[in-house]
Amino acid sequence: MFKIVAKRQLNDVVTLMEVEAPLIARKARAGQFIIFRVDEVGERVPLTIADFDAEKGTITIIFQAVGRSTKKLALLEAGDSIQDVVGPLGMPTHLDGIKKAAVIGGGVGCAIAYPSAKALHRMGAKVDMIAGFRSKDIVILEDEMRAVSDNLYITTDDGSYGEQGFVTDKLKALIEAGNDYDCVIAIGPVIMMKFVSRLTEPYGIRTIVSLNPIMIDGTGMCGGCRVSVGGEIKFACVDGPDFDGHQVDFDELMKRNNFYRSEELNDTNHICRLGGDVNA
Amino acid sequence: MPNMSPKKVEMPHQDAQIRNANFEEVALGYTEEMAKEEAARCLNCKHRPCVNGCPVNVNIPDFIQQVVAGDYEKAYEIITGTNSLPAVCGRVCPQEKQCEQLCVRGIKHEPVGIGRLERFVADWHMQHGAQKAEKPAPNGHKIAVIGAGPAGLTCAGDLARKGYEVTIFESFHLPGGVLVYGIPQFRLPKEIVKKEIHALEELGVEIKTDMVIGKILSVDEIFEMGYEAVFIGSGAGLPSFLGMEGEGLVGVYSANEFLTRINLMKAYEEGYDTPIHRSKSVAVIGGGNVAMDAARCAKRLGAEKVYIVYRRSEAEIPARGEEIEHAKEEGIIFKLLTNPVRILGDENGLVNGMECVKMQLGEPDESGRRRPEPVEGSNFVLDVDSVIMAIGTSPNPLIRTTTDGLEANRKGCLVVKDDMQTTKEGVYAGGDAVTGAATVILAMGAGKTAADSIDEYVKQKHNA
């Protein structure tokens, strides 16, 4: 059992939790993830480690309540425990040698982009961060992101906060204004990562994406998370989750991620009857 | 007087048409009367050939004589003297290739049902056995075991009996390895596995779950924590794919994924959160026990048609005889001498068929088996909406790539000497991590040998 030591609501649907996991906190690096199982009947779900503190022995997870398991998790409070937390899994993000980076987060993906920006900032790299949201009311981690980047640009689709537009619009403007990034790190919805990768390809800028396929064990024993990268099969849980955005078959990934949609929809109705108002 | 009946006492079974819609155990086990009757078929031979056929050398005639005498608790004690998981072995061992193959009664007629009797004794103990295993006096030495599958559980149990303080590190949230994620409920009820593992915990074995060694701790860090030797029983969990067109389509699973969702995560049971897609028509590629398990699970999830697609003929099929029979009774369709060519999909990326080619057997190859060759122009499309790949697994590289000095062969299997010692001092290994995918009982035999070697190693170190 893994105790929740702190909980903070970042917006209506995004929750931050600090969880006691001393062994994981000691080993975790930016880009790695954990698998949690909320209770005895729970499924195994991956979440990126948003922060870690070896001295306190805690890791931070930030998640959006989108399905049965994340909704169940969001119902837990500080002092409660999560049944299982396994990690740190996956390969850390390769940040060596990066001097000037653009780190892009889409929505709750900002929570996953944040530790990479933080690690780069600590290494002394120049970091421009572009954080995209649908609208003002779902903006998260603004202070944290600002503290680890040289420039923080916030975009909203509807223009209700920061600049109006998509993260790709901002990235294109920055590149065309002469910013010579040696790496772009993009983390968020698959469609966003696809368009960022498509944008940077003609400029020849190395682009790292963090993929989010369906996972079960997270240790390389099932291949449920397999993705096509450069025409080869890779298991995101052990070979990734970071990959070269110019090599990833994003369309295949989107199709695979939709496989259990009908089961999940049934599930949402199911949990409504059980747990009451968790759909808010 | 021995019972000279030429045939084994039959084992009661759930009817095929009822069981293929549920996950309850298929074979129901002997009653006391049946067990006594079958036990009386044993001739209690002086030279005991059956014992040599058992990888952990259970004293078979001795325990069977206790069944004849009606002292089942004594029989259980005899079995567990050398076998930590009798309720498991009685159910999943390929006895026809082991103990029962060497039974004297099997020369002219059917051999004694040794597996069925072992199962009866273990089940009887679980139901009626009062006495708890006595915790041995501690000898003050700590040993770590990586992986709570059959190899690790056996090694841990044997070391605990010798007085060692044993900790098992398991990556999943439940111990058991393939016994919990691979072999389905209808062949091996998970409650049985749980009870057998609980018996080990009573011996003093500590099991730490959610621990992926190679990530959360390295083998060297385990030594730093005060463990004097390490046994690696991490299995062969890395699934193979064929590399054919269409394997990225939605509806293509590795057997590991399909079986893990069903067995470990209980996706078929109401109230569990893990989803599983209910397919109408499924092709399972492969002919081993894993293929049979996957096919029979697919049928139980409601598939109308389930095919086993196997490139050789029935004579070469590697699955356990009883499981092939059960699969046929349950309506699994065998497409033998058939090989997949590519998987076909629709515009949404969903599987909607699999192109296959007919095969014929040519000249024997290096392995002595006749090599299957495609028949030109015999391609046809199998109408399926799911494909499950059950073509084998290899060892996971996680531990060997994070441990200096641990050698592996070309296939990724850890290199060990006869005593199960690896190329790194104090590190032993056994089971599928060393052999590649094999059987439960072979893994248990390796765990047993390693426990003896570790005992020797620790004693020598402290005498020196």
XYZ file of C-alpha atoms in Angstrom:
744
model
C 0.000 0.000 0.000
C 1.272 3.486 -0.884
C 0.172 6.408 1.266
C -0.997 9.690 -0.245
C 0.722 12.429 1.763
C -0.725 15.458 -0.044
C -3.445 16.192 -2.553
C -4.130 19.370 -4.512
C -6.809 20.042 -7.093
C -5.130 21.858 -10.007
C -8.406 22.475 -11.825
C -11.843 20.845 -11.967
C -10.552 17.580 -13.436
C -6.792 17.563 -12.843
C -5.438 16.372 -9.487
C -1.938 16.410 -8.031
C -0.957 13.780 -5.485
C 2.236 13.346 -3.544
C 2.687 9.661 -2.733
C 5.026 7.971 -0.268
C 7.291 5.672 -2.331
C 10.869 6.043 -1.052
C 12.491 3.397 -3.275
C 10.898 4.823 -6.428
C 11.762 8.415 -5.415
C 15.413 7.414 -5.031
C 15.653 6.000 -8.578
C 13.233 8.111 -10.627
C 14.445 10.286 -13.510
C 12.601 12.722 -15.803
C 10.590 10.856 -18.427
C 9.921 7.728 -16.364
C 6.517 6.520 -15.244
C 4.743 4.365 -12.695
C 1.854 1.901 -12.988
C -0.813 2.185 -10.345
C -3.675 -0.076 -9.319
C -6.085 1.807 -7.150
C -7.716 -1.146 -5.350
C -8.133 -4.936 -5.397
C -10.397 -4.942 -8.463
C -8.541 -2.116 -10.184
C -6.854 -2.142 -13.565
C -3.170 -1.283 -14.017
C -2.788 2.248 -15.399
C 0.414 4.133 -16.331
C 1.099 7.685 -15.108
C 4.241 9.711 -15.677
C 6.206 10.764 -12.604
C 5.697 14.543 -12.510
C 8.182 15.147 -9.709
C 10.196 13.215 -7.143
C 11.959 14.016 -3.889
C 14.479 11.401 -2.751
C 14.945 13.024 0.649
C 11.265 13.126 1.494
C 10.781 9.740 -0.142
C 7.844 10.895 -2.240
C 6.844 11.031 -5.885
C 4.268 13.356 -7.433
C 1.661 12.257 -9.928
C -0.673 14.570 -11.803
C -3.636 13.115 -13.624
C -6.877 14.008 -15.319
C -9.970 12.105 -14.259
C -11.002 10.680 -17.635
C -12.009 7.071 -16.956
C -12.994 4.687 -14.232
C -9.561 4.302 -12.625
C -8.492 7.951 -12.653
C -11.922 8.901 -11.259
C -11.537 6.352 -8.473
C -8.046 7.674 -7.767
C -9.288 11.255 -7.649
C -11.752 10.263 -4.915
C -8.913 9.331 -2.554
C -7.717 11.919 -0.041
C -4.452 12.654 1.743
C -3.974 9.891 4.319
C -5.619 7.250 2.076
C -3.507 4.638 0.310
C -3.171 3.390 -3.264
C -3.073 -0.418 -3.504
C -0.095 -0.718 -5.873
C 2.503 1.658 -7.302
C 5.195 0.095 -9.516
C 8.190 1.944 -10.884
C 10.190 3.775 -11.952
C 9.459 2.273 -15.390
C 10.614 3.120 -18.902
C 13.806 4.868 -19.980
C 14.635 8.354 -18.676
C 14.505 11.149 -21.273
C 17.899 11.607 -22.961
C 18.729 15.209 -22.195
C 22.512 15.063 -22.469
C 24.084 17.748 -24.633
C 20.933 19.815 -25.091
C 21.773 23.537 -24.979
C 18.570 25.184 -26.117
C 15.234 23.416 -26.035
C 11.589 24.115 -26.629
C 9.484 22.053 -24.231
C 5.840 21.778 -25.229
C 3.020 20.561 -23.030
C -0.561 20.038 -24.102
C -3.173 20.179 -21.323
C -2.447 17.668 -18.588
C 0.652 16.749 -20.657
C 2.238 19.855 -19.097
C 2.610 17.804 -15.928
C 4.760 15.332 -17.884
C 6.682 17.995 -19.794
C 7.435 19.862 -16.577
C 10.037 17.399 -15.125
C 11.971 17.465 -18.426
C 11.971 21.284 -18.425
C 13.078 21.222 -14.805
C 15.919 18.780 -15.507
C 17.082 20.824 -18.514
C 16.932 24.020 -16.495
C 19.074 22.427 -13.762
C 21.601 21.333 -16.406
C 21.913 24.959 -17.457
C 20.164 24.622 -20.809
C 18.053 27.461 -22.142
C 14.422 26.405 -21.974
C 11.456 27.913 -23.767
C 8.254 26.322 -22.612
C 5.012 26.407 -24.562
C 1.970 25.264 -22.609
C -1.291 24.824 -24.497
C -4.797 24.603 -23.009
C -8.330 24.657 -24.340
C -9.267 27.628 -22.180
C -8.286 29.670 -19.133
C -10.130 27.570 -16.537
C -7.975 24.482 -17.123
C -4.545 26.124 -16.976
C -2.281 24.195 -14.575
C 1.223 24.494 -13.078
C 1.828 28.019 -14.389
C 4.119 29.067 -11.511
C 6.038 25.799 -11.539
C 6.650 25.934 -15.289
C 7.659 29.592 -15.137
C 10.225 28.789 -12.436
C 12.073 26.282 -14.657
C 11.964 28.045 -18.041
C 13.593 31.114 -19.537
C 10.380 31.959 -21.336
C 6.954 30.518 -20.682
C 4.338 30.948 -23.416
C 0.783 29.975 -22.613
C -1.672 29.462 -25.434
C -5.414 28.829 -25.261
C -7.545 27.582 -28.137
C -10.199 30.210 -27.398
C -7.858 33.050 -26.438
C -9.275 33.328 -22.924
C -5.741 33.381 -21.483
C -2.255 33.957 -22.858
C -2.057 33.904 -26.648
C -4.883 32.618 -28.810
C -4.022 29.542 -30.892
C -2.377 26.134 -30.772
C 1.079 25.301 -29.438
C 2.190 24.621 -33.012
C 1.368 28.219 -34.000
C 3.602 29.500 -31.224
C 6.404 27.058 -31.954
C 6.390 27.975 -35.640
C 6.553 31.677 -34.770
C 9.477 31.126 -32.395
C 11.422 29.040 -34.906
C 10.802 31.581 -37.677
C 11.891 34.386 -35.351
C 15.315 32.761 -35.345
C 15.310 30.589 -32.240
C 17.725 27.785 -33.050
C 16.490 24.967 -30.822
C 18.622 21.847 -30.826
C 15.719 19.839 -29.433
C 11.950 20.023 -29.147
C 10.218 17.920 -26.493
C 6.475 17.532 -27.055
C 4.129 15.859 -24.588
C 0.365 15.844 -24.731
C -2.470 14.383 -26.820
C -1.283 12.142 -29.675
C -2.697 14.525 -32.271
C -0.697 17.422 -30.811
C 2.531 15.403 -30.781
C 1.872 14.391 -34.372
C 1.479 17.998 -35.539
C 4.494 19.247 -33.587
C 6.594 16.486 -35.174
C 5.262 17.318 -38.623
C 6.121 20.982 -38.039
C 9.716 20.440 -36.910
C 10.629 17.833 -39.525
C 11.393 20.231 -42.413
C 13.549 22.316 -40.067
C 15.502 19.213 -39.096
C 15.025 19.846 -35.367
C 15.363 16.716 -33.223
C 11.939 16.093 -31.671
C 11.242 13.867 -28.689
C 7.677 12.745 -27.991
C 6.434 10.797 -24.975
C 3.944 8.185 -26.165
C 0.922 7.082 -24.165
C -0.324 3.745 -25.554
C -2.483 1.307 -23.573
C -0.366 -0.605 -21.055
C -0.895 -3.492 -18.647
C 2.282 -4.698 -16.977
C 4.665 -1.906 -18.007
C 7.668 -4.253 -17.889
C 7.798 -5.601 -21.453
C 5.950 -8.872 -20.999
C 2.810 -8.330 -23.079
C 3.403 -5.946 -25.959
C 0.035 -4.243 -25.441
C 1.891 -0.913 -25.706
C 3.662 -1.695 -28.976
C 4.135 1.140 -31.426
C 5.690 1.351 -34.888
C 8.817 3.514 -34.893
C 10.816 3.779 -38.097
C 8.971 0.695 -39.380
C 9.975 -1.453 -36.395
C 7.861 -2.740 -33.503
C 8.861 -1.115 -30.189
C 7.383 -1.631 -26.733
C 6.752 1.851 -25.303
C 7.050 0.626 -21.699
C 10.649 -0.577 -22.020
C 12.032 1.027 -25.213
C 10.254 4.323 -24.486
C 8.014 6.032 -23.623
C 10.190 8.642 -25.446
C 10.698 8.240 -29.171
C 11.886 10.260 -32.158
C 8.727 12.079 -33.229
C 9.793 11.949 -36.874
C 9.793 8.129 -36.838
C 6.524 7.382 -34.992
C 3.403 6.052 -36.743
C 0.953 8.339 -34.911
C -2.107 7.247 -36.912
C -1.651 3.627 -35.867
C -1.207 4.715 -32.238
C -4.449 6.716 -32.312
C -6.365 3.714 -33.669
C -4.883 1.376 -31.086
C -5.691 3.762 -28.230
C -9.370 3.722 -29.229
C -9.711 -0.070 -28.983
C -11.483 -0.229 -25.632
C -13.541 2.913 -26.115
C -16.881 1.076 -26.124
C -15.941 -0.855 -22.966
C -14.896 2.417 -21.334
C -18.140 4.140 -22.285
C -20.157 1.334 -20.692
C -17.933 1.690 -17.704
C -18.616 5.376 -17.279
C -22.329 4.678 -16.978
C -21.534 1.892 -14.581
C -19.528 4.041 -12.200
C -22.235 6.740 -12.210
C -24.664 4.368 -10.557
C -22.086 3.193 -8.069
C -20.080 6.156 -6.977
C -22.484 9.051 -7.470
C -21.180 12.358 -8.686
C -17.815 11.468 -10.129
C -18.556 12.597 -13.659
C -18.336 16.279 -12.878
C -3.746 -57.209 -3.480
C -3.138 -54.516 -6.096
C -5.996 -53.409 -8.313
C -5.078 -54.886 -11.738
C -7.557 -52.815 -13.761
C -5.850 -51.881 -17.065
C -7.263 -48.364 -17.010
C -6.901 -45.407 -14.655
C -9.905 -44.598 -12.496
C -11.609 -41.908 -14.529
C -11.507 -38.330 -13.361
C -14.897 -36.581 -13.225
C -15.121 -33.589 -15.591
C -17.475 -30.724 -16.254
C -19.417 -31.440 -19.429
C -17.784 -29.842 -22.493
C -20.868 -27.884 -23.579
C -21.316 -26.403 -20.112
C -17.688 -25.711 -19.295
C -16.931 -23.892 -22.543
C -19.111 -21.040 -21.279
C -17.562 -20.723 -17.802
C -14.114 -20.377 -16.215
C -14.649 -23.013 -13.498
C -12.168 -25.856 -13.222
C -12.679 -28.516 -15.928
C -11.280 -31.554 -14.109
C -13.066 -32.019 -10.815
C -10.642 -34.276 -8.949
C -10.959 -37.684 -7.334
C -13.211 -38.489 -4.403
C -11.652 -40.397 -1.511
C -13.015 -43.687 -2.882
C -11.649 -43.038 -6.365
C -8.251 -42.083 -4.952
C -8.038 -45.253 -2.880
C -9.047 -47.366 -5.844
C -6.453 -45.731 -8.104
C -3.739 -45.856 -5.424
C -4.286 -49.620 -5.220
C -3.103 -49.899 -8.851
C 0.450 -48.982 -7.753
C 2.682 -52.075 -7.465
C 5.013 -50.319 -4.982
C 7.991 -51.415 -7.105
C 11.361 -51.818 -5.407
C 13.268 -49.986 -8.187
C 10.738 -47.062 -8.339
C 11.297 -45.887 -11.952
C 8.548 -43.263 -11.583
C 10.642 -41.253 -9.081
C 13.353 -40.703 -11.702
C 10.786 -39.296 -14.105
C 9.888 -36.536 -11.647
C 12.143 -33.452 -11.882
C 11.864 -32.883 -8.114
C 11.997 -36.642 -7.252
C 8.805 -36.958 -5.230
C 8.823 -40.283 -3.291
C 5.889 -41.494 -5.347
C 5.345 -45.113 -4.157
C 5.700 -43.996 -0.510
C 3.017 -41.348 -0.723
C 0.738 -43.616 -2.744
C 0.999 -46.338 -0.067
C -0.164 -43.756 2.479
C -3.188 -43.060 0.280
C -3.898 -46.814 0.254
C -3.654 -46.754 4.062
C -5.910 -43.695 4.249
C -3.332 -41.459 5.965
C -3.579 -38.499 3.587
C -1.793 -36.104 5.908
C 1.213 -38.406 6.010
C 1.065 -38.643 2.196
C 1.091 -34.831 2.020
C 4.127 -34.684 4.282
C 5.998 -37.119 2.013
C 5.184 -35.117 -1.122
C 6.048 -31.719 0.355
C 9.368 -33.102 1.563
C 10.530 -32.537 -2.009
C 7.749 -30.578 -3.752
C 6.630 -27.119 -2.629
C 3.612 -26.859 -4.951
C 1.842 -30.270 -5.147
C -1.654 -28.962 -5.903
C -0.175 -27.076 -8.864
C 2.006 -29.925 -10.183
C -0.779 -32.489 -9.904
C -2.775 -30.276 -12.254
C -0.340 -28.853 -14.817
C 2.600 -31.262 -15.159
C 2.805 -33.168 -18.453
C 2.830 -36.447 -16.499
C 2.660 -38.482 -19.704
C 6.199 -37.267 -20.432
C 7.480 -37.553 -16.839
C 6.625 -39.761 -13.849
C 3.794 -41.656 -15.552
C 5.891 -42.350 -18.650
C 8.197 -44.550 -16.554
C 5.446 -46.306 -14.541
C 5.702 -50.102 -14.787
C 1.930 -50.398 -15.133
C 2.188 -48.229 -18.245
C 4.182 -50.842 -20.172
C 1.110 -52.914 -20.999
C -1.783 -50.715 -19.925
C -2.419 -47.231 -18.560
C 0.108 -46.009 -15.991
C -0.932 -45.181 -12.421
C -2.601 -41.748 -12.272
C 0.222 -40.235 -10.223
C -0.678 -36.629 -11.029
C -4.320 -37.195 -10.081
C -3.280 -38.778 -6.788
C -0.841 -35.970 -5.972
C -3.630 -33.498 -6.661
C -6.037 -35.437 -4.439
C -3.595 -35.450 -1.525
C -2.791 -31.726 -1.845
C -6.484 -30.782 -2.126
C -7.343 -33.007 0.835
C -4.707 -31.257 2.924
C -6.067 -27.831 1.976
C -9.560 -28.867 3.048
C -8.852 -30.981 6.109
C -5.223 -30.537 7.099
C -5.053 -28.981 10.539
C -1.368 -28.815 11.220
C 0.583 -25.756 10.153
C 4.049 -26.162 8.741
C 6.547 -25.588 11.508
C 8.838 -22.627 11.024
C 12.429 -23.896 11.052
C 15.011 -22.377 13.413
C 16.702 -19.430 11.647
C 20.356 -19.873 10.644
C 21.020 -16.139 10.431
C 21.625 -15.865 6.660
C 19.584 -13.787 4.192
C 18.906 -14.852 0.597
C 17.074 -12.883 -2.104
C 14.944 -14.463 -4.809
C 13.940 -12.476 -7.902
C 10.618 -13.578 -9.353
C 7.755 -15.386 -7.594
C 7.097 -17.955 -10.326
C 7.496 -21.736 -9.941
C 11.342 -21.577 -9.914
C 11.563 -18.781 -7.354
C 8.829 -20.189 -5.110
C 10.493 -23.612 -5.028
C 13.948 -22.176 -4.358
C 12.547 -19.936 -1.600
C 10.594 -22.788 0.014
C 13.596 -25.116 0.077
C 15.894 -22.425 1.514
C 13.324 -21.483 4.165
C 13.153 -25.142 5.236
C 16.926 -25.031 5.697
C 16.547 -22.056 8.038
C 17.396 -19.172 5.678
C 15.667 -15.815 5.868
C 14.288 -15.529 2.321
C 12.834 -12.474 0.570
C 11.184 -12.793 -2.838
C 11.034 -9.693 -5.054
C 8.109 -9.873 -7.513
C 7.329 -7.280 -10.198
C 3.581 -7.948 -10.426
C 1.083 -7.116 -7.678
C 0.520 -10.843 -7.040
C 3.038 -13.678 -6.638
C 2.802 -16.832 -8.773
C 4.272 -15.835 -12.130
C 2.788 -17.879 -14.960
C 0.602 -19.710 -12.407
C -1.413 -16.506 -11.917
C -1.102 -14.596 -15.188
C -0.681 -17.430 -17.710
C -2.475 -20.654 -16.819
C -6.247 -20.046 -16.767
C -8.613 -20.583 -13.864
C -10.282 -23.550 -15.596
C -6.973 -25.462 -15.475
C -5.529 -24.088 -12.267
C -7.835 -22.219 -9.860
C -6.118 -19.112 -8.487
C -7.392 -19.888 -4.964
C -5.234 -23.034 -5.051
C -2.145 -21.053 -6.070
C -2.862 -18.532 -3.315
C -3.092 -21.267 -0.684
C 0.133 -22.931 -1.798
C 1.956 -19.603 -1.674
C 0.444 -18.922 1.745
C 1.928 -22.215 2.960
C 5.362 -20.877 1.935
C 4.753 -17.639 3.826
C 4.002 -19.711 6.905
C 7.463 -21.208 6.516
C 8.793 -17.662 6.857
C 9.267 -16.634 3.199
C 8.659 -12.896 2.770
C 7.216 -11.743 -0.568
C 7.651 -8.128 -1.692
C 5.394 -7.327 -4.668
C 5.512 -4.320 -7.056
C 9.324 -4.631 -7.174
C 10.781 -4.556 -10.689
C 14.405 -5.570 -10.169
C 16.619 -3.756 -12.643
C 14.553 -0.616 -12.139
C 13.745 -0.049 -8.466
C 16.790 -2.000 -7.208
C 19.768 -3.545 -8.975
C 21.218 -6.964 -8.152
C 24.293 -5.242 -6.677
C 22.093 -3.118 -4.414
C 20.404 -6.296 -3.179
C 23.811 -7.583 -2.046
C 24.470 -4.218 -0.365
C 21.279 -4.754 1.648
C 22.891 -7.768 3.323
C 21.651 -10.653 1.177
C 24.408 -13.235 0.780
C 23.186 -14.848 -2.428
C 20.621 -14.070 -5.126
C 18.504 -16.482 -7.155
C 17.148 -15.152 -10.458
C 13.909 -16.829 -11.508
C 12.552 -14.063 -13.694
C 11.184 -16.374 -16.384
C 10.777 -15.853 -20.107
C 8.071 -13.242 -20.366
C 9.051 -11.358 -23.520
C 6.553 -12.200 -26.266
C 7.602 -12.867 -29.849
C 5.814 -11.516 -32.893
C 6.295 -12.855 -36.428
C 7.111 -9.498 -37.975
C 4.396 -10.000 -40.602
C 2.213 -7.326 -42.156
C -0.739 -6.240 -40.016
C 0.588 -7.032 -36.541
C -0.011 -3.408 -35.491
C -3.741 -3.701 -36.252
C -6.318 -3.388 -33.520
C -7.369 -6.863 -32.365
C -3.909 -8.443 -32.559
C -2.672 -9.573 -29.138
C 0.291 -11.443 -27.769
C -0.970 -14.464 -25.823
C 0.722 -12.908 -22.773
C -1.428 -9.797 -23.047
C -4.643 -11.733 -23.702
C -4.032 -14.201 -20.852
C -2.828 -11.519 -18.403
C -5.999 -9.488 -18.935
C -8.069 -12.602 -18.310
C -6.189 -14.473 -15.578
C -4.378 -11.843 -13.550
C -6.746 -8.922 -14.087
C -9.950 -11.026 -14.211
C -11.256 -9.026 -17.169
C -13.981 -11.646 -17.737
C -15.451 -11.194 -14.272
C -18.085 -8.647 -13.340
C -16.741 -6.038 -10.945
C -13.153 -5.956 -12.218
C -12.006 -2.803 -14.021
C -9.727 -4.216 -16.751
C -11.504 -4.382 -20.128
C -11.307 -7.191 -22.672
C -12.687 -7.107 -26.193
C -15.237 -9.834 -26.904
C -14.349 -11.176 -30.333
C -16.624 -13.165 -32.650
C -14.009 -15.137 -34.518
C -10.457 -15.644 -33.295
C -7.287 -17.160 -34.746
C -4.641 -18.341 -32.281
C -1.248 -18.864 -33.908
C 0.842 -21.636 -32.325
C 0.441 -25.167 -30.942
C 1.776 -25.112 -27.380
C -0.069 -25.067 -24.056
C -0.221 -21.274 -24.254
C -2.047 -21.493 -27.590
C -4.553 -24.010 -26.150
C -5.124 -21.796 -23.090
C -5.675 -18.679 -25.209
C -8.052 -20.490 -27.580
C -10.140 -21.977 -24.769
C -10.302 -18.573 -23.023
C -11.479 -16.906 -26.254
C -14.234 -19.524 -26.523
C -15.314 -18.889 -22.938
C -15.511 -15.152 -23.672
C -18.185 -15.980 -26.246
C -16.344 -16.277 -29.563
C -18.375 -18.327 -32.057
C -15.371 -19.613 -33.952
C -11.916 -20.168 -32.511
C -9.115 -21.534 -34.707
C -5.756 -22.968 -33.733
C -3.447 -22.173 -36.653
C -0.405 -24.450 -36.534
C 2.174 -24.926 -39.267
C 2.967 -28.595 -38.615
C 0.669 -31.617 -38.208
C -1.041 -32.982 -35.098
C 1.849 -35.394 -34.418
C 4.211 -32.457 -33.764
C 1.865 -30.350 -31.640
C 3.716 -29.594 -28.375
C 0.742 -28.997 -26.026
C -0.190 -31.361 -23.180
C -2.261 -34.272 -24.519
C -5.185 -33.745 -22.159
C -5.460 -30.041 -23.112
C -5.621 -30.825 -26.842
C -8.440 -33.313 -26.145
C -10.256 -30.780 -23.969
C -9.878 -28.065 -26.589
C -11.385 -30.318 -29.267
C -14.287 -31.303 -27.021
C -14.976 -27.626 -26.424
C -15.262 -26.930 -30.141
C -11.888 -25.359 -30.962
C -11.212 -25.771 -34.711
C -7.715 -27.024 -35.593
C -6.243 -25.595 -38.807
C -3.161 -27.799 -39.043
C -0.419 -27.490 -41.678
C -1.430 -23.860 -42.015
C 0.751 -20.758 -41.704
C -0.297 -17.103 -41.464
C 0.961 -14.801 -44.238
C -0.473 -11.413 -43.216
C -3.262 -9.920 -41.135
C -5.881 -7.871 -42.941
C -7.613 -4.784 -41.565
C -10.390 -2.331 -42.364
C -10.200 1.465 -42.706
C -10.375 1.888 -38.903
C -7.370 -0.349 -38.408
C -9.464 -3.249 -37.054
C -8.614 -6.847 -37.949
C -11.056 -8.286 -40.487
C -9.250 -11.389 -41.709
C -6.018 -13.315 -41.879
C -4.417 -14.594 -45.050
C -2.955 -18.088 -44.611
C -1.085 -20.588 -46.750
C -1.334 -24.385 -46.639
C 1.820 -26.223 -45.639
C 3.238 -29.661 -46.374
C 5.936 -31.536 -44.478
C 9.237 -31.879 -46.307
C 12.535 -33.504 -45.336
C 13.550 -33.675 -41.660
C 15.595 -30.629 -40.517
C 18.493 -30.425 -37.995
C 16.026 -30.926 -35.114
C 14.887 -34.180 -36.705
C 11.391 -32.836 -37.331
C 10.032 -32.667 -40.850
C 10.265 -29.108 -42.072
C 6.973 -27.481 -43.065
C 7.006 -25.871 -46.521
C 4.322 -23.662 -48.081
C 2.175 -25.124 -50.866
C 2.354 -22.690 -53.794
C -0.941 -21.045 -54.667
C -2.858 -22.462 -51.689
C -3.445 -19.071 -50.014
C -6.844 -18.448 -48.460
C -8.396 -15.952 -46.049
C -9.612 -16.955 -42.613
C -12.552 -14.796 -41.519
C -11.443 -13.529 -38.078
C -11.707 -10.301 -36.086
C -8.913 -11.084 -33.598
C -5.500 -12.732 -33.810
C -3.572 -14.019 -30.802
C 0.150 -14.703 -31.209
C 1.233 -17.733 -29.165
C 4.522 -18.470 -30.909
C 6.776 -18.382 -27.860
C 8.526 -16.045 -25.474
C 12.122 -15.276 -24.520
C 13.757 -13.992 -21.296
C 13.192 -10.343 -20.405
C 16.506 -8.441 -20.739
C 15.839 -6.107 -17.787
C 17.995 -7.883 -15.185
C 20.874 -8.981 -17.383
C 21.262 -5.525 -18.952
C 21.402 -3.834 -15.555
C 23.797 -6.288 -13.861
C 27.538 -6.318 -14.577
C 29.132 -9.717 -15.010
C 25.978 -11.661 -15.847
C 26.462 -13.540 -19.113
C 23.669 -14.624 -21.432
C 23.627 -16.607 -24.659
C 22.447 -15.439 -28.087
C 18.833 -16.063 -27.151
C 19.120 -13.942 -24.002
C 19.086 -16.949 -21.657
C 21.346 -16.641 -18.595
C 24.397 -18.909 -18.698
C 24.685 -21.238 -15.662
C 26.790 -24.221 -14.592
C 25.268 -27.561 -13.495
C 24.789 -26.176 -9.982
C 22.807 -23.217 -11.393
C 25.514 -20.677 -10.606
C 25.711 -17.816 -13.107
C 28.895 -16.091 -14.258
C 28.576 -13.702 -11.290
C 29.624 -14.851 -7.823
C 26.792 -15.521 -5.433
C 24.183 -15.198 -8.189
C 22.236 -18.308 -9.192
C 19.498 -18.648 -11.809
C 17.005 -21.216 -13.011
C 13.753 -21.857 -14.815
C 12.744 -20.142 -18.041
C 15.313 -17.342 -17.443
C 17.936 -20.011 -18.202
C 16.161 -22.446 -20.543
C 13.754 -20.174 -22.403
C 10.052 -21.065 -22.233
C 9.703 -24.604 -20.765
C 7.482 -26.263 -18.139
C 6.441 -25.470 -14.568
C 8.014 -28.610 -13.141
C 11.366 -28.105 -14.901
C 11.512 -24.610 -13.406
C 10.752 -26.121 -10.003
C 13.527 -28.696 -10.432
C 15.986 -25.889 -11.238
C 14.834 -23.906 -8.207
C 15.445 -26.958 -6.057
C 18.975 -27.559 -7.393
C 19.800 -23.866 -6.921
C 18.596 -23.947 -3.303
C 21.018 -26.812 -2.558
C 23.877 -24.994 -4.319
C 23.160 -21.741 -2.480
C 23.186 -23.650 0.810
C 26.596 -25.144 -0.093
C 27.925 -21.747 -1.180
C 26.919 -19.957 2.014
C 28.248 -22.746 4.230
C 31.589 -22.798 2.395
C 31.930 -19.047 2.599
C 31.460 -19.119 6.349
C 33.798 -22.033 6.951
C 36.571 -20.519 4.881
